[in-house]
mmCIF file with all atom_site columns, C-alpha atoms in Angstrom:
data_model
loop_
_atom_site.group_PDB
_atom_site.id
_atom_site.type_symbol
_atom_site.label_atom_id
_atom_site.label_alt_id
_atom_site.label_comp_id
_atom_site.label_asym_id
_atom_site.label_entity_id
_atom_site.label_seq_id
_atom_site.pdbx_PDB_ins_code
_atom_site.Cartn_x
_atom_site.Cartn_y
_atom_site.Cartn_z
_atom_site.occupancy
_atom_site.B_iso_or_equiv
_atom_site.pdbx_formal_charge
_atom_site.auth_seq_id
_atom_site.auth_comp_id
_atom_site.auth_asym_id
_atom_site.auth_atom_id
_atom_site.pdbx_PDB_model_num
ATOM 1   C CA . MET U 1 1   ? 70.217  72.084  8.865   1.00 44.00 ? 245 MET U CA 1
ATOM 2   C CA . ALA U 1 2   ? 70.683  68.707  7.489   1.00 50.00 ? 246 ALA U CA 1
ATOM 3   C CA . VAL U 1 3   ? 74.364  68.795  8.286   1.00 52.00 ? 247 VAL U CA 1
ATOM 4   C CA . LYS U 1 4   ? 73.643  69.857  11.807  1.00 55.00 ? 248 LYS U CA 1
ATOM 5   C CA . ASP U 1 5   ? 71.138  67.011  12.320  1.00 54.00 ? 249 ASP U CA 1
ATOM 6   C CA . ARG U 1 6   ? 73.521  64.513  10.847  1.00 55.00 ? 250 ARG U CA 1
ATOM 7   C CA . ASP U 1 7   ? 76.291  65.591  13.253  1.00 56.00 ? 251 ASP U CA 1
ATOM 8   C CA . ARG U 1 8   ? 73.891  65.270  16.136  1.00 61.00 ? 252 ARG U CA 1
ATOM 9   C CA . PHE U 1 9   ? 73.436  61.551  15.603  1.00 66.00 ? 253 PHE U CA 1
ATOM 10  C CA . SER U 1 10  ? 76.946  60.636  14.602  1.00 76.00 ? 254 SER U CA 1
ATOM 11  C CA . THR U 1 11  ? 78.951  58.271  16.791  1.00 79.00 ? 255 THR U CA 1
ATOM 12  C CA . ALA U 1 12  ? 81.702  60.754  17.427  1.00 78.00 ? 256 ALA U CA 1
ATOM 13  C CA . THR U 1 13  ? 79.191  63.332  18.601  1.00 79.00 ? 257 THR U CA 1
ATOM 14  C CA . ARG U 1 14  ? 77.499  60.843  20.908  1.00 80.00 ? 258 ARG U CA 1
ATOM 15  C CA . ILE U 1 15  ? 80.799  59.702  22.395  1.00 85.00 ? 259 ILE U CA 1
ATOM 16  C CA . ARG U 1 16  ? 81.827  63.281  22.942  1.00 82.00 ? 260 ARG U CA 1
ATOM 17  C CA . LEU U 1 17  ? 78.487  64.044  24.697  1.00 83.00 ? 261 LEU U CA 1
ATOM 18  C CA . ILE U 1 18  ? 78.839  60.934  26.883  1.00 87.00 ? 262 ILE U CA 1
ATOM 19  C CA . GLY U 1 19  ? 82.398  61.968  27.746  1.00 86.00 ? 263 GLY U CA 1
ATOM 20  C CA . GLU U 1 20  ? 81.299  65.489  28.696  1.00 86.00 ? 264 GLU U CA 1
ATOM 21  C CA . GLN U 1 21  ? 78.463  64.116  30.838  1.00 86.00 ? 265 GLN U CA 1
ATOM 22  C CA . THR U 1 22  ? 80.823  61.656  32.525  1.00 85.00 ? 266 THR U CA 1
ATOM 23  C CA . ALA U 1 23  ? 83.393  64.401  33.098  1.00 82.00 ? 267 ALA U CA 1
ATOM 24  C CA . ALA U 1 24  ? 80.683  66.596  34.626  1.00 82.00 ? 268 ALA U CA 1
ATOM 25  C CA . ARG U 1 25  ? 79.639  63.746  36.979  1.00 81.00 ? 269 ARG U CA 1
ATOM 26  C CA . VAL U 1 26  ? 83.248  63.094  37.995  1.00 77.00 ? 270 VAL U CA 1
ATOM 27  C CA . TYR U 1 27  ? 83.839  66.787  38.583  1.00 77.00 ? 271 TYR U CA 1
ATOM 28  C CA . ARG U 1 28  ? 80.666  67.018  40.715  1.00 75.00 ? 272 ARG U CA 1
ATOM 29  C CA . SER U 1 29  ? 81.663  63.997  42.794  1.00 65.00 ? 273 SER U CA 1
ATOM 30  C CA . GLN U 1 30  ? 85.157  65.416  43.330  1.00 67.00 ? 274 GLN U CA 1
ATOM 31  C CA . THR U 1 31  ? 83.752  68.748  44.520  1.00 64.00 ? 275 THR U CA 1
ATOM 32  C CA . LYS U 1 32  ? 81.389  66.912  46.877  1.00 60.00 ? 276 LYS U CA 1
ATOM 33  C CA . ARG U 1 33  ? 84.295  64.854  48.182  1.00 57.00 ? 277 ARG U CA 1
ATOM 34  C CA . GLN U 1 34  ? 86.354  68.004  48.684  1.00 57.00 ? 278 GLN U CA 1
ATOM 35  C CA . ALA U 1 35  ? 83.468  69.642  50.520  1.00 54.00 ? 279 ALA U CA 1
ATOM 36  C CA . ARG U 1 36  ? 83.230  66.646  52.854  1.00 57.00 ? 280 ARG U CA 1
ATOM 37  C CA . ARG U 1 37  ? 86.969  66.647  53.453  1.00 59.00 ? 281 ARG U CA 1
ATOM 38  C CA . SER U 1 38  ? 88.156  68.248  56.682  1.00 65.00 ? 282 SER U CA 1
ATOM 39  C CA . ARG U 1 39  ? 88.891  71.962  56.550  1.00 69.00 ? 283 ARG U CA 1
ATOM 40  C CA . LEU U 1 40  ? 91.926  71.451  58.807  1.00 75.00 ? 284 LEU U CA 1
ATOM 41  C CA . THR U 1 41  ? 94.913  72.097  56.649  1.00 84.00 ? 285 THR U CA 1
ATOM 42  C CA . GLY U 1 42  ? 98.540  71.905  57.627  1.00 85.00 ? 286 GLY U CA 1
ATOM 43  C CA . ARG U 1 43  ? 98.723  75.663  58.146  1.00 88.00 ? 287 ARG U CA 1
ATOM 44  C CA . ALA U 1 44  ? 95.635  75.669  60.349  1.00 87.00 ? 288 ALA U CA 1
ATOM 45  C CA . ALA U 1 45  ? 97.031  72.798  62.429  1.00 88.00 ? 289 ALA U CA 1
ATOM 46  C CA . LEU U 1 46  ? 100.328 74.649  62.849  1.00 91.00 ? 290 LEU U CA 1
ATOM 47  C CA . LEU U 1 47  ? 98.494  77.835  63.833  1.00 92.00 ? 291 LEU U CA 1
ATOM 48  C CA . ALA U 1 48  ? 96.417  75.920  66.404  1.00 91.00 ? 292 ALA U CA 1
ATOM 49  C CA . LEU U 1 49  ? 99.601  74.334  67.791  1.00 93.00 ? 293 LEU U CA 1
ATOM 50  C CA . VAL U 1 50  ? 101.319 77.727  68.092  1.00 94.00 ? 294 VAL U CA 1
ATOM 51  C CA . LEU U 1 51  ? 98.272  79.258  69.826  1.00 94.00 ? 295 LEU U CA 1
ATOM 52  C CA . CYS U 1 52  ? 98.046  76.367  72.288  1.00 94.00 ? 296 CYS U CA 1
ATOM 53  C CA . SER U 1 53  ? 101.755 76.686  73.003  1.00 94.00 ? 297 SER U CA 1
ATOM 54  C CA . LEU U 1 54  ? 101.360 80.400  73.680  1.00 92.00 ? 298 LEU U CA 1
ATOM 55  C CA . VAL U 1 55  ? 98.422  79.798  76.024  1.00 92.00 ? 299 VAL U CA 1
ATOM 56  C CA . VAL U 1 56  ? 100.356 77.150  77.948  1.00 91.00 ? 300 VAL U CA 1
ATOM 57  C CA . ALA U 1 57  ? 103.489 79.295  78.057  1.00 92.00 ? 301 ALA U CA 1
ATOM 58  C CA . LEU U 1 58  ? 101.615 82.365  79.318  1.00 91.00 ? 302 LEU U CA 1
ATOM 59  C CA . ALA U 1 59  ? 99.287  80.616  81.787  1.00 92.00 ? 303 ALA U CA 1
ATOM 60  C CA . TYR U 1 60  ? 101.787 80.345  84.661  1.00 92.00 ? 304 TYR U CA 1
ATOM 61  C CA . PRO U 1 61  ? 103.179 83.899  84.393  1.00 92.00 ? 305 PRO U CA 1
ATOM 62  C CA . MET U 1 62  ? 99.653  85.304  84.234  1.00 93.00 ? 306 MET U CA 1
ATOM 63  C CA . ARG U 1 63  ? 98.655  83.318  87.325  1.00 94.00 ? 307 ARG U CA 1
ATOM 64  C CA . GLN U 1 64  ? 101.735 84.617  89.136  1.00 95.00 ? 308 GLN U CA 1
ATOM 65  C CA . TYR U 1 65  ? 100.950 88.164  88.043  1.00 95.00 ? 309 TYR U CA 1
ATOM 66  C CA . VAL U 1 66  ? 97.372  87.952  89.293  1.00 94.00 ? 310 VAL U CA 1
ATOM 67  C CA . SER U 1 67  ? 98.410  86.428  92.622  1.00 95.00 ? 311 SER U CA 1
ATOM 68  C CA . GLN U 1 68  ? 101.120 89.066  93.113  1.00 96.00 ? 312 GLN U CA 1
ATOM 69  C CA . ARG U 1 69  ? 98.638  91.852  92.376  1.00 96.00 ? 313 ARG U CA 1
ATOM 70  C CA . ALA U 1 70  ? 96.282  90.375  94.973  1.00 96.00 ? 314 ALA U CA 1
ATOM 71  C CA . GLU U 1 71  ? 99.142  90.178  97.482  1.00 97.00 ? 315 GLU U CA 1
ATOM 72  C CA . ILE U 1 72  ? 100.089 93.797  96.761  1.00 97.00 ? 316 ILE U CA 1
ATOM 73  C CA . ALA U 1 73  ? 96.487  94.872  97.344  1.00 96.00 ? 317 ALA U CA 1
ATOM 74  C CA . ASP U 1 74  ? 96.415  92.989  100.661 1.00 97.00 ? 318 ASP U CA 1
ATOM 75  C CA . LEU U 1 75  ? 99.692  94.565  101.754 1.00 97.00 ? 319 LEU U CA 1
ATOM 76  C CA . GLN U 1 76  ? 98.456  98.051  100.834 1.00 97.00 ? 320 GLN U CA 1
ATOM 77  C CA . LYS U 1 77  ? 95.307  97.462  102.851 1.00 97.00 ? 321 LYS U CA 1
ATOM 78  C CA . GLU U 1 78  ? 97.384  96.267  105.797 1.00 97.00 ? 322 GLU U CA 1
ATOM 79  C CA . GLN U 1 79  ? 99.637  99.312  105.439 1.00 98.00 ? 323 GLN U CA 1
ATOM 80  C CA . ASP U 1 80  ? 96.620  101.636 105.530 1.00 97.00 ? 324 ASP U CA 1
ATOM 81  C CA . GLU U 1 81  ? 95.332  99.927  108.684 1.00 97.00 ? 325 GLU U CA 1
ATOM 82  C CA . THR U 1 82  ? 98.761  100.235 110.274 1.00 97.00 ? 326 THR U CA 1
ATOM 83  C CA . ARG U 1 83  ? 98.912  103.948 109.408 1.00 97.00 ? 327 ARG U CA 1
ATOM 84  C CA . ARG U 1 84  ? 95.506  104.469 111.027 1.00 97.00 ? 328 ARG U CA 1
ATOM 85  C CA . ARG U 1 85  ? 96.652  102.589 114.127 1.00 97.00 ? 329 ARG U CA 1
ATOM 86  C CA . VAL U 1 86  ? 99.833  104.689 114.322 1.00 97.00 ? 330 VAL U CA 1
ATOM 87  C CA . GLU U 1 87  ? 97.730  107.857 114.107 1.00 97.00 ? 331 GLU U CA 1
ATOM 88  C CA . ARG U 1 88  ? 95.460  106.635 116.912 1.00 97.00 ? 332 ARG U CA 1
ATOM 89  C CA . LEU U 1 89  ? 98.495  105.814 119.047 1.00 97.00 ? 333 LEU U CA 1
ATOM 90  C CA . ARG U 1 90  ? 100.003 109.247 118.357 1.00 97.00 ? 334 ARG U CA 1
ATOM 91  C CA . ASP U 1 91  ? 96.736  110.856 119.416 1.00 96.00 ? 335 ASP U CA 1
ATOM 92  C CA . LEU U 1 92  ? 96.691  108.746 122.575 1.00 95.00 ? 336 LEU U CA 1
ATOM 93  C CA . LYS U 1 93  ? 100.307 109.643 123.301 1.00 95.00 ? 337 LYS U CA 1
ATOM 94  C CA . ALA U 1 94  ? 99.514  113.329 122.854 1.00 95.00 ? 338 ALA U CA 1
ATOM 95  C CA . ARG U 1 95  ? 96.573  112.967 125.248 1.00 95.00 ? 339 ARG U CA 1
ATOM 96  C CA . TRP U 1 96  ? 98.743  111.309 127.863 1.00 94.00 ? 340 TRP U CA 1
ATOM 97  C CA . GLN U 1 97  ? 101.177 114.228 127.583 1.00 95.00 ? 341 GLN U CA 1
ATOM 98  C CA . ASP U 1 98  ? 98.397  116.417 128.986 1.00 94.00 ? 342 ASP U CA 1
ATOM 99  C CA . ASP U 1 99  ? 98.491  116.389 132.809 1.00 94.00 ? 343 ASP U CA 1
ATOM 100 C CA . ALA U 1 100 ? 94.725  116.836 133.127 1.00 94.00 ? 344 ALA U CA 1
ATOM 101 C CA . TYR U 1 101 ? 93.999  113.777 130.998 1.00 95.00 ? 345 TYR U CA 1
ATOM 102 C CA . ALA U 1 102 ? 96.598  111.681 132.843 1.00 92.00 ? 346 ALA U CA 1
ATOM 103 C CA . GLU U 1 103 ? 95.110  112.715 136.210 1.00 92.00 ? 347 GLU U CA 1
ATOM 104 C CA . GLN U 1 104 ? 91.587  111.919 135.011 1.00 92.00 ? 348 GLN U CA 1
ATOM 105 C CA . GLU U 1 105 ? 92.613  108.453 133.786 1.00 91.00 ? 349 GLU U CA 1
ATOM 106 C CA . ILE U 1 106 ? 94.555  107.682 136.972 1.00 89.00 ? 350 ILE U CA 1
ATOM 107 C CA . ARG U 1 107 ? 91.574  108.645 139.088 1.00 88.00 ? 351 ARG U CA 1
ATOM 108 C CA . ARG U 1 108 ? 89.195  106.607 136.943 1.00 87.00 ? 352 ARG U CA 1
ATOM 109 C CA . ARG U 1 109 ? 91.312  103.481 136.572 1.00 87.00 ? 353 ARG U CA 1
ATOM 110 C CA . LEU U 1 110 ? 93.011  103.320 139.964 1.00 87.00 ? 354 LEU U CA 1
ATOM 111 C CA . HIS U 1 111 ? 90.189  104.899 142.017 1.00 84.00 ? 355 HIS U CA 1
ATOM 112 C CA . TYR U 1 112 ? 92.442  107.661 143.335 1.00 88.00 ? 356 TYR U CA 1
ATOM 113 C CA . VAL U 1 113 ? 90.911  110.588 145.179 1.00 88.00 ? 357 VAL U CA 1
ATOM 114 C CA . MET U 1 114 ? 92.451  113.951 145.823 1.00 89.00 ? 358 MET U CA 1
ATOM 115 C CA . PRO U 1 115 ? 93.234  114.991 149.382 1.00 91.00 ? 359 PRO U CA 1
ATOM 116 C CA . GLY U 1 116 ? 90.056  116.164 151.081 1.00 91.00 ? 360 GLY U CA 1
ATOM 117 C CA . GLU U 1 117 ? 87.749  114.227 148.743 1.00 89.00 ? 361 GLU U CA 1
ATOM 118 C CA . THR U 1 118 ? 85.676  111.252 149.785 1.00 88.00 ? 362 THR U CA 1
ATOM 119 C CA . GLY U 1 119 ? 85.718  108.181 147.560 1.00 85.00 ? 363 GLY U CA 1
ATOM 120 C CA . TYR U 1 120 ? 82.485  106.301 146.967 1.00 83.00 ? 364 TYR U CA 1
ATOM 121 C CA . ILE U 1 121 ? 81.792  102.981 145.312 1.00 78.00 ? 365 ILE U CA 1
ATOM 122 C CA . VAL U 1 122 ? 78.338  102.868 143.775 1.00 80.00 ? 366 VAL U CA 1
ATOM 123 C CA . VAL U 1 123 ? 76.812  99.425  143.545 1.00 80.00 ? 367 VAL U CA 1
ATOM 124 C CA . ASP U 1 124 ? 74.768  98.953  140.418 1.00 79.00 ? 368 ASP U CA 1
ATOM 125 C CA . PRO U 1 125 ? 71.520  97.057  141.103 1.00 78.00 ? 369 PRO U CA 1
ATOM 126 C CA . ALA U 1 126 ? 71.601  95.680  137.547 1.00 76.00 ? 370 ALA U CA 1
ATOM 127 C CA . GLY U 1 127 ? 75.112  94.416  138.206 1.00 65.00 ? 371 GLY U CA 1
ATOM 128 C CA . ALA U 1 128 ? 73.980  91.929  140.862 1.00 60.00 ? 372 ALA U CA 1
ATOM 129 C CA . ASP U 1 129 ? 74.691  89.116  138.419 1.00 61.00 ? 373 ASP U CA 1
ATOM 130 C CA . THR U 1 130 ? 78.391  89.967  138.312 1.00 56.00 ? 374 THR U CA 1
ATOM 131 C CA . THR U 1 131 ? 80.898  87.326  139.281 1.00 55.00 ? 375 THR U CA 1
ATOM 132 C CA . ARG U 1 132 ? 82.373  87.027  142.725 1.00 52.00 ? 376 ARG U CA 1
ATOM 133 C CA . GLY U 1 133 ? 85.816  87.953  141.366 1.00 54.00 ? 377 GLY U CA 1
ATOM 134 C CA . ASP U 1 134 ? 84.560  91.343  140.204 1.00 55.00 ? 378 ASP U CA 1
ATOM 135 C CA . LEU U 1 135 ? 83.155  92.107  143.628 1.00 55.00 ? 379 LEU U CA 1
ATOM 136 C CA . ARG U 1 136 ? 86.393  91.105  145.320 1.00 63.00 ? 380 ARG U CA 1
ATOM 137 C CA . ALA U 1 137 ? 88.302  93.500  143.060 1.00 65.00 ? 381 ALA U CA 1
ATOM 138 C CA . ALA U 1 138 ? 86.089  96.401  144.158 1.00 70.00 ? 382 ALA U CA 1
ATOM 139 C CA . ASP U 1 139 ? 86.535  95.586  147.866 1.00 77.00 ? 383 ASP U CA 1
ATOM 140 C CA . ARG U 1 140 ? 90.328  95.460  147.763 1.00 82.00 ? 384 ARG U CA 1
ATOM 141 C CA . PRO U 1 141 ? 92.735  98.372  147.733 1.00 85.00 ? 385 PRO U CA 1
ATOM 142 C CA . TRP U 1 142 ? 93.812  99.708  144.360 1.00 85.00 ? 386 TRP U CA 1
ATOM 143 C CA . TYR U 1 143 ? 97.403  98.483  144.571 1.00 87.00 ? 387 TYR U CA 1
ATOM 144 C CA . ALA U 1 144 ? 96.200  94.881  144.970 1.00 87.00 ? 388 ALA U CA 1
ATOM 145 C CA . ASN U 1 145 ? 94.187  95.249  141.756 1.00 87.00 ? 389 ASN U CA 1
ATOM 146 C CA . VAL U 1 146 ? 97.234  96.674  139.969 1.00 89.00 ? 390 VAL U CA 1
ATOM 147 C CA . TRP U 1 147 ? 99.439  93.848  141.179 1.00 90.00 ? 391 TRP U CA 1
ATOM 148 C CA . ASP U 1 148 ? 96.862  91.229  140.081 1.00 88.00 ? 392 ASP U CA 1
ATOM 149 C CA . GLY U 1 149 ? 96.786  92.860  136.660 1.00 86.00 ? 393 GLY U CA 1
ATOM 150 C CA . VAL U 1 150 ? 100.578 92.559  136.427 1.00 88.00 ? 394 VAL U CA 1
ATOM 151 C CA . ASP U 1 151 ? 100.381 88.898  137.460 1.00 87.00 ? 395 ASP U CA 1
ATOM 152 C CA . LYS U 1 152 ? 97.690  88.183  134.867 1.00 87.00 ? 396 LYS U CA 1
ATOM 153 C CA . ALA U 1 153 ? 99.707  89.898  132.125 1.00 84.00 ? 397 ALA U CA 1
ATOM 154 C CA . ASP U 1 154 ? 102.806 87.938  133.143 1.00 82.00 ? 398 ASP U CA 1
ATOM 155 C CA . ALA U 1 155 ? 100.855 84.659  133.113 1.00 81.00 ? 399 ALA U CA 1
ATOM 156 C CA . ALA U 1 156 ? 99.453  85.415  129.665 1.00 71.00 ? 400 ALA U CA 1
ATOM 157 C CA . ALA U 1 157 ? 102.957 86.006  128.279 1.00 68.00 ? 401 ALA U CA 1
ATOM 158 C CA . GLN U 1 158 ? 104.095 82.574  129.473 1.00 69.00 ? 402 GLN U CA 1
#
C-alpha cells in the first residue's frame, strides 16, 4: 500500500489528474456548445428548400384543378336544369298536340265561347283594387288584347 500512497501524491500523478479533470471540463463545455448550436444542418436546409419549391410549384396547378372541378360541377348542375326544362317543354308540347287541351287553353286565354254559349265576365269584389289598365283589358274584345300583347312583346325586344 505504501507504493500506492506514494504514487497518489507524486507530481506526475497530480498533473495527470489535473489534465483528466481539465479534459473532462473541456469535453463538457463542447457538448453544451454543441447542444446550443442550431440543429439546422446543410441537409435539413436543402430538404426544406426542396419542399418549399415543391409547394410553390404545385400551388398554381392545384388551384387550377380545384377551380376547374368547381366549374365542372356548376356546368353539370346547369345541364341537369336544362334537361328538366327540356322535359317540361316536351310535356307541354305533347299537351298542345291534344285538341281538347288546345281548345281549353284558347277558351281560357282568349275568352272564346262555342256557338250557342253565353260568355260571362265575373267581377271579383276583392279585385276592386286592380289597376285601370286591367279593367280596360276585360272590357275590350279579345283581339285587341292579343294585339296589345304582341305590341308589348315587340317593345320589350327593342
